[in-house]
Amino acid sequence: MSKKVVLAIGGSDPSGGAGIQADLATFMDHGVSGIFAVTAVTAQNDEELLAIHPTPADILTQQISTACKNNDVGAAKIGMIATMANTQAITWFLRRAKLQHVVVDPVLHSSSGASLLEADAYSFYRQRLLPFASVITPNLSEASALAGMQVASLETMRTAAEVIHREASRLKGPLKGDLAVVVKGGHLDGDAVDVLFDGKEYHSFTEKRVSGRSPRGTGCRFASAIAANLANGKEIVEAVSDAKDYLTEYIQKSDQ
Ligand code: PXL
């Protein structure tokens, strides 16, 4: 059987830690073929983020259409977008493409705190792009921003997942389709717990915390692994659970 194709839309990270380079590594580990559209070229490494050079929206659109041509896209993974124009270009693509699996990692800031999405783009991103997602994977600070509340405990992670789910589902309109929100609790103390809400039920995924400093790009790899698992035919809960196992192994290896 031929490999499934997964489209990644995101920023380029020259250090290979995050962004589409991390997406490619994850796709290779999952036996899927990656196709890519770059939203921004960044200059960064683990210590510093020197520059962000957004791709013009027409060039982004051409990348997406040439990448997708002659490919049956099994899933898409969307990370850093950078600008309003690119947020619009991606939304228009999603409206036309009607993909079943769209994993959105709502990248708002870099680990160092730099903004990776223009402030002007925020409400369009939330109200127009997010409703096309089938899985949304905010970390604690992204969940706080999207749900408009402080998210810093298991209880508030659950509430935020529900608030984000409700808003995106309401705006889905005639699109409907499944949606799961996975709030990543990796930055809390204690075990690393992620909480999934699918509109009906909560699921928790717990792993023992790996000691030491967490590598960059774990969010990118988690969302890419979910997209690859969905393209490979797994159901959402299994796709997320297996992605969490993959991430834990990745963090353990990078700590050695
Ligand atoms: O992990 C978020 C992220 C995503 N994409 C790119 C990034 C970062 C964080 O620095 O640089 C390109």
PDB file of C-alpha atoms in Angstrom, residues 45-180:
ATOM      1  CA  ASN A  45      18.252  28.167  17.622  1.00  0.00           C
ATOM      2  CA  ASP A  46      17.732  26.968  21.190  1.00  0.00           C
ATOM      3  CA  GLU A  47      19.127  30.210  22.616  1.00  0.00           C
ATOM      4  CA  GLU A  48      17.771  32.998  20.430  1.00  0.00           C
ATOM      5  CA  LEU A  49      15.240  33.980  17.832  1.00  0.00           C
ATOM      6  CA  LEU A  50      16.930  36.553  15.597  1.00  0.00           C
ATOM      7  CA  ALA A  51      14.467  37.045  12.781  1.00  0.00           C
ATOM      8  CA  ILE A  52      11.062  36.144  11.358  1.00  0.00           C
ATOM      9  CA  HIS A  53      10.540  36.743   7.643  1.00  0.00           C
ATOM     10  CA  PRO A  54       6.914  35.900   6.707  1.00  0.00           C
ATOM     11  CA  THR A  55       6.197  34.373   3.310  1.00  0.00           C
ATOM     12  CA  PRO A  56       3.952  36.551   1.095  1.00  0.00           C
ATOM     13  CA  ALA A  57       0.435  35.073   1.017  1.00  0.00           C
ATOM     14  CA  ASP A  58       0.423  34.503  -2.766  1.00  0.00           C
ATOM     15  CA  ILE A  59       3.644  32.479  -2.493  1.00  0.00           C
ATOM     16  CA  LEU A  60       2.183  30.484   0.406  1.00  0.00           C
ATOM     17  CA  THR A  61      -0.929  29.743  -1.663  1.00  0.00           C
ATOM     18  CA  GLN A  62       1.216  28.612  -4.597  1.00  0.00           C
ATOM     19  CA  GLN A  63       3.247  26.346  -2.315  1.00  0.00           C
ATOM     20  CA  ILE A  64       0.064  24.764  -0.978  1.00  0.00           C
ATOM     21  CA  SER A  65      -1.441  24.241  -4.415  1.00  0.00           C
ATOM     22  CA  THR A  66       1.727  22.824  -6.011  1.00  0.00           C
ATOM     23  CA  ALA A  67       2.344  20.574  -3.003  1.00  0.00           C
ATOM     24  CA  CYS A  68      -1.226  19.234  -3.043  1.00  0.00           C
ATOM     25  CA  LYS A  69      -1.468  18.788  -6.804  1.00  0.00           C
ATOM     26  CA  ASN A  70      -1.554  15.086  -7.714  1.00  0.00           C
ATOM     27  CA  ASN A  71      -1.594  14.136  -4.024  1.00  0.00           C
ATOM     28  CA  ASP A  72      -4.429  12.667  -2.016  1.00  0.00           C
ATOM     29  CA  VAL A  73      -3.883  14.575   1.237  1.00  0.00           C
ATOM     30  CA  GLY A  74      -4.758  12.301   4.173  1.00  0.00           C
ATOM     31  CA  ALA A  75      -4.343  14.978   6.861  1.00  0.00           C
ATOM     32  CA  ALA A  76      -2.981  18.474   7.384  1.00  0.00           C
ATOM     33  CA  LYS A  77      -1.012  19.854  10.303  1.00  0.00           C
ATOM     34  CA  ILE A  78      -0.919  23.619  10.790  1.00  0.00           C
ATOM     35  CA  GLY A  79       1.614  25.310  13.067  1.00  0.00           C
ATOM     36  CA  MET A  80       3.093  28.818  13.021  1.00  0.00           C
ATOM     37  CA  ILE A  81       1.300  31.135  10.552  1.00  0.00           C
ATOM     38  CA  ALA A  82       2.852  34.549  11.332  1.00  0.00           C
ATOM     39  CA  THR A  83       0.567  36.989   9.498  1.00  0.00           C
ATOM     40  CA  MET A  84      -3.056  37.927   8.877  1.00  0.00           C
ATOM     41  CA  ALA A  85      -2.598  37.489   5.107  1.00  0.00           C
ATOM     42  CA  ASN A  86      -1.300  33.946   5.619  1.00  0.00           C
ATOM     43  CA  THR A  87      -4.105  33.151   8.068  1.00  0.00           C
ATOM     44  CA  GLN A  88      -6.588  34.174   5.361  1.00  0.00           C
ATOM     45  CA  ALA A  89      -4.764  32.215   2.642  1.00  0.00           C
ATOM     46  CA  ILE A  90      -4.794  29.037   4.752  1.00  0.00           C
ATOM     47  CA  THR A  91      -8.460  29.512   5.697  1.00  0.00           C
ATOM     48  CA  TRP A  92      -9.429  29.836   2.037  1.00  0.00           C
ATOM     49  CA  PHE A  93      -7.464  26.698   1.218  1.00  0.00           C
ATOM     50  CA  LEU A  94      -9.176  24.774   4.055  1.00  0.00           C
ATOM     51  CA  ARG A  95     -12.603  25.928   2.880  1.00  0.00           C
ATOM     52  CA  ARG A  96     -11.947  24.583  -0.629  1.00  0.00           C
ATOM     53  CA  ALA A  97     -10.029  21.434   0.320  1.00  0.00           C
ATOM     54  CA  LYS A  98     -12.622  20.007   2.765  1.00  0.00           C
ATOM     55  CA  LEU A  99     -10.018  17.796   4.457  1.00  0.00           C
ATOM     56  CA  GLN A 100     -11.272  15.298   7.000  1.00  0.00           C
ATOM     57  CA  HIS A 101      -8.297  15.613   9.363  1.00  0.00           C
ATOM     58  CA  VAL A 102      -6.857  19.034  10.161  1.00  0.00           C
ATOM     59  CA  VAL A 103      -4.645  19.246  13.250  1.00  0.00           C
ATOM     60  CA  VAL A 104      -4.074  22.831  14.361  1.00  0.00           C
ATOM     61  CA  ASP A 105      -1.298  23.568  16.834  1.00  0.00           C
ATOM     62  CA  PRO A 106      -2.235  27.134  17.838  1.00  0.00           C
ATOM     63  CA  VAL A 107       1.287  28.557  17.832  1.00  0.00           C
ATOM     64  CA  LEU A 108       1.032  32.046  19.282  1.00  0.00           C
ATOM     65  CA  HIS A 109       4.495  32.538  20.873  1.00  0.00           C
ATOM     66  CA  SER A 110       7.957  30.978  20.682  1.00  0.00           C
ATOM     67  CA  SER A 111       9.477  29.348  23.757  1.00  0.00           C
ATOM     68  CA  SER A 112      11.381  32.619  24.269  1.00  0.00           C
ATOM     69  CA  GLY A 113       8.096  34.569  24.269  1.00  0.00           C
ATOM     70  CA  ALA A 114       8.330  36.190  20.807  1.00  0.00           C
ATOM     71  CA  SER A 115       4.992  36.558  19.021  1.00  0.00           C
ATOM     72  CA  LEU A 116       4.607  34.068  16.147  1.00  0.00           C
ATOM     73  CA  LEU A 117       1.177  35.340  15.044  1.00  0.00           C
ATOM     74  CA  GLU A 118       0.415  39.024  14.375  1.00  0.00           C
ATOM     75  CA  ALA A 119      -1.958  40.478  16.963  1.00  0.00           C
ATOM     76  CA  ASP A 120      -4.241  41.706  14.139  1.00  0.00           C
ATOM     77  CA  ALA A 121      -4.737  38.138  12.918  1.00  0.00           C
ATOM     78  CA  TYR A 122      -5.904  36.779  16.233  1.00  0.00           C
ATOM     79  CA  SER A 123      -9.690  37.109  15.934  1.00  0.00           C
ATOM     80  CA  PHE A 124      -9.747  35.941  12.298  1.00  0.00           C
ATOM     81  CA  TYR A 125      -7.566  32.972  13.320  1.00  0.00           C
ATOM     82  CA  ARG A 126      -9.914  32.081  16.139  1.00  0.00           C
ATOM     83  CA  GLN A 127     -13.231  32.642  14.434  1.00  0.00           C
ATOM     84  CA  ARG A 128     -12.503  31.614  10.836  1.00  0.00           C
ATOM     85  CA  LEU A 129      -9.544  29.232  10.802  1.00  0.00           C
ATOM     86  CA  LEU A 130      -9.977  27.223  14.023  1.00  0.00           C
ATOM     87  CA  PRO A 131     -13.464  25.964  13.051  1.00  0.00           C
ATOM     88  CA  PHE A 132     -11.818  23.985  10.210  1.00  0.00           C
ATOM     89  CA  ALA A 133      -9.789  21.988  12.738  1.00  0.00           C
ATOM     90  CA  SER A 134     -10.591  18.424  13.687  1.00  0.00           C
ATOM     91  CA  VAL A 135      -7.983  18.517  16.471  1.00  0.00           C
ATOM     92  CA  ILE A 136      -6.677  21.637  18.295  1.00  0.00           C
ATOM     93  CA  THR A 137      -3.632  21.197  20.553  1.00  0.00           C
ATOM     94  CA  PRO A 138      -3.038  24.268  22.782  1.00  0.00           C
ATOM     95  CA  ASN A 139      -0.473  24.286  25.584  1.00  0.00           C
ATOM     96  CA  LEU A 140      -1.390  25.974  28.864  1.00  0.00           C
ATOM     97  CA  SER A 141      -0.680  29.532  27.743  1.00  0.00           C
ATOM     98  CA  GLU A 142      -2.388  29.039  24.364  1.00  0.00           C
ATOM     99  CA  ALA A 143      -5.396  27.487  26.116  1.00  0.00           C
ATOM    100  CA  SER A 144      -5.467  30.485  28.485  1.00  0.00           C
ATOM    101  CA  ALA A 145      -5.486  32.879  25.523  1.00  0.00           C
ATOM    102  CA  LEU A 146      -8.085  30.942  23.507  1.00  0.00           C
ATOM    103  CA  ALA A 147     -10.445  30.261  26.423  1.00  0.00           C
ATOM    104  CA  GLY A 148      -9.979  33.707  28.009  1.00  0.00           C
ATOM    105  CA  MET A 149      -9.122  32.284  31.421  1.00  0.00           C
ATOM    106  CA  GLN A 150      -6.130  31.313  33.522  1.00  0.00           C
ATOM    107  CA  VAL A 151      -5.304  27.643  32.814  1.00  0.00           C
ATOM    108  CA  ALA A 152      -2.958  26.235  35.443  1.00  0.00           C
ATOM    109  CA  SER A 153      -4.512  23.032  36.834  1.00  0.00           C
ATOM    110  CA  LEU A 154      -6.197  19.853  35.663  1.00  0.00           C
ATOM    111  CA  GLU A 155      -9.572  21.346  36.496  1.00  0.00           C
ATOM    112  CA  THR A 156      -8.988  24.530  34.466  1.00  0.00           C
ATOM    113  CA  MET A 157      -7.516  22.479  31.580  1.00  0.00           C
ATOM    114  CA  ARG A 158     -10.832  20.616  31.380  1.00  0.00           C
ATOM    115  CA  THR A 159     -12.856  23.822  31.457  1.00  0.00           C
ATOM    116  CA  ALA A 160     -10.653  25.463  28.817  1.00  0.00           C
ATOM    117  CA  ALA A 161     -10.892  22.433  26.525  1.00  0.00           C
ATOM    118  CA  GLU A 162     -14.668  22.665  26.773  1.00  0.00           C
ATOM    119  CA  VAL A 163     -14.764  26.437  26.151  1.00  0.00           C
ATOM    120  CA  ILE A 164     -12.483  26.157  23.095  1.00  0.00           C
ATOM    121  CA  HIS A 165     -14.499  23.200  21.818  1.00  0.00           C
ATOM    122  CA  ARG A 166     -17.778  25.054  22.231  1.00  0.00           C
ATOM    123  CA  GLU A 167     -16.573  28.143  20.385  1.00  0.00           C
ATOM    124  CA  ALA A 168     -15.006  26.269  17.458  1.00  0.00           C
ATOM    125  CA  SER A 169     -18.025  23.940  17.129  1.00  0.00           C
ATOM    126  CA  ARG A 170     -20.468  26.849  17.163  1.00  0.00           C
ATOM    127  CA  LEU A 171     -18.532  28.518  14.354  1.00  0.00           C
ATOM    128  CA  LYS A 172     -18.200  25.319  12.326  1.00  0.00           C
ATOM    129  CA  GLY A 173     -21.707  25.940  11.031  1.00  0.00           C
ATOM    130  CA  PRO A 174     -22.601  23.612   8.164  1.00  0.00           C
ATOM    131  CA  LEU A 175     -19.099  22.066   8.188  1.00  0.00           C
ATOM    132  CA  LYS A 176     -19.718  20.110  11.409  1.00  0.00           C
ATOM    133  CA  GLY A 177     -17.490  17.038  11.604  1.00  0.00           C
ATOM    134  CA  ASP A 178     -15.589  15.783  14.618  1.00  0.00           C
ATOM    135  CA  LEU A 179     -13.540  18.061  16.810  1.00  0.00           C
ATOM    136  CA  ALA A 180     -11.261  17.233  19.725  1.00  0.00           C
TER     137      ALA A 180
END
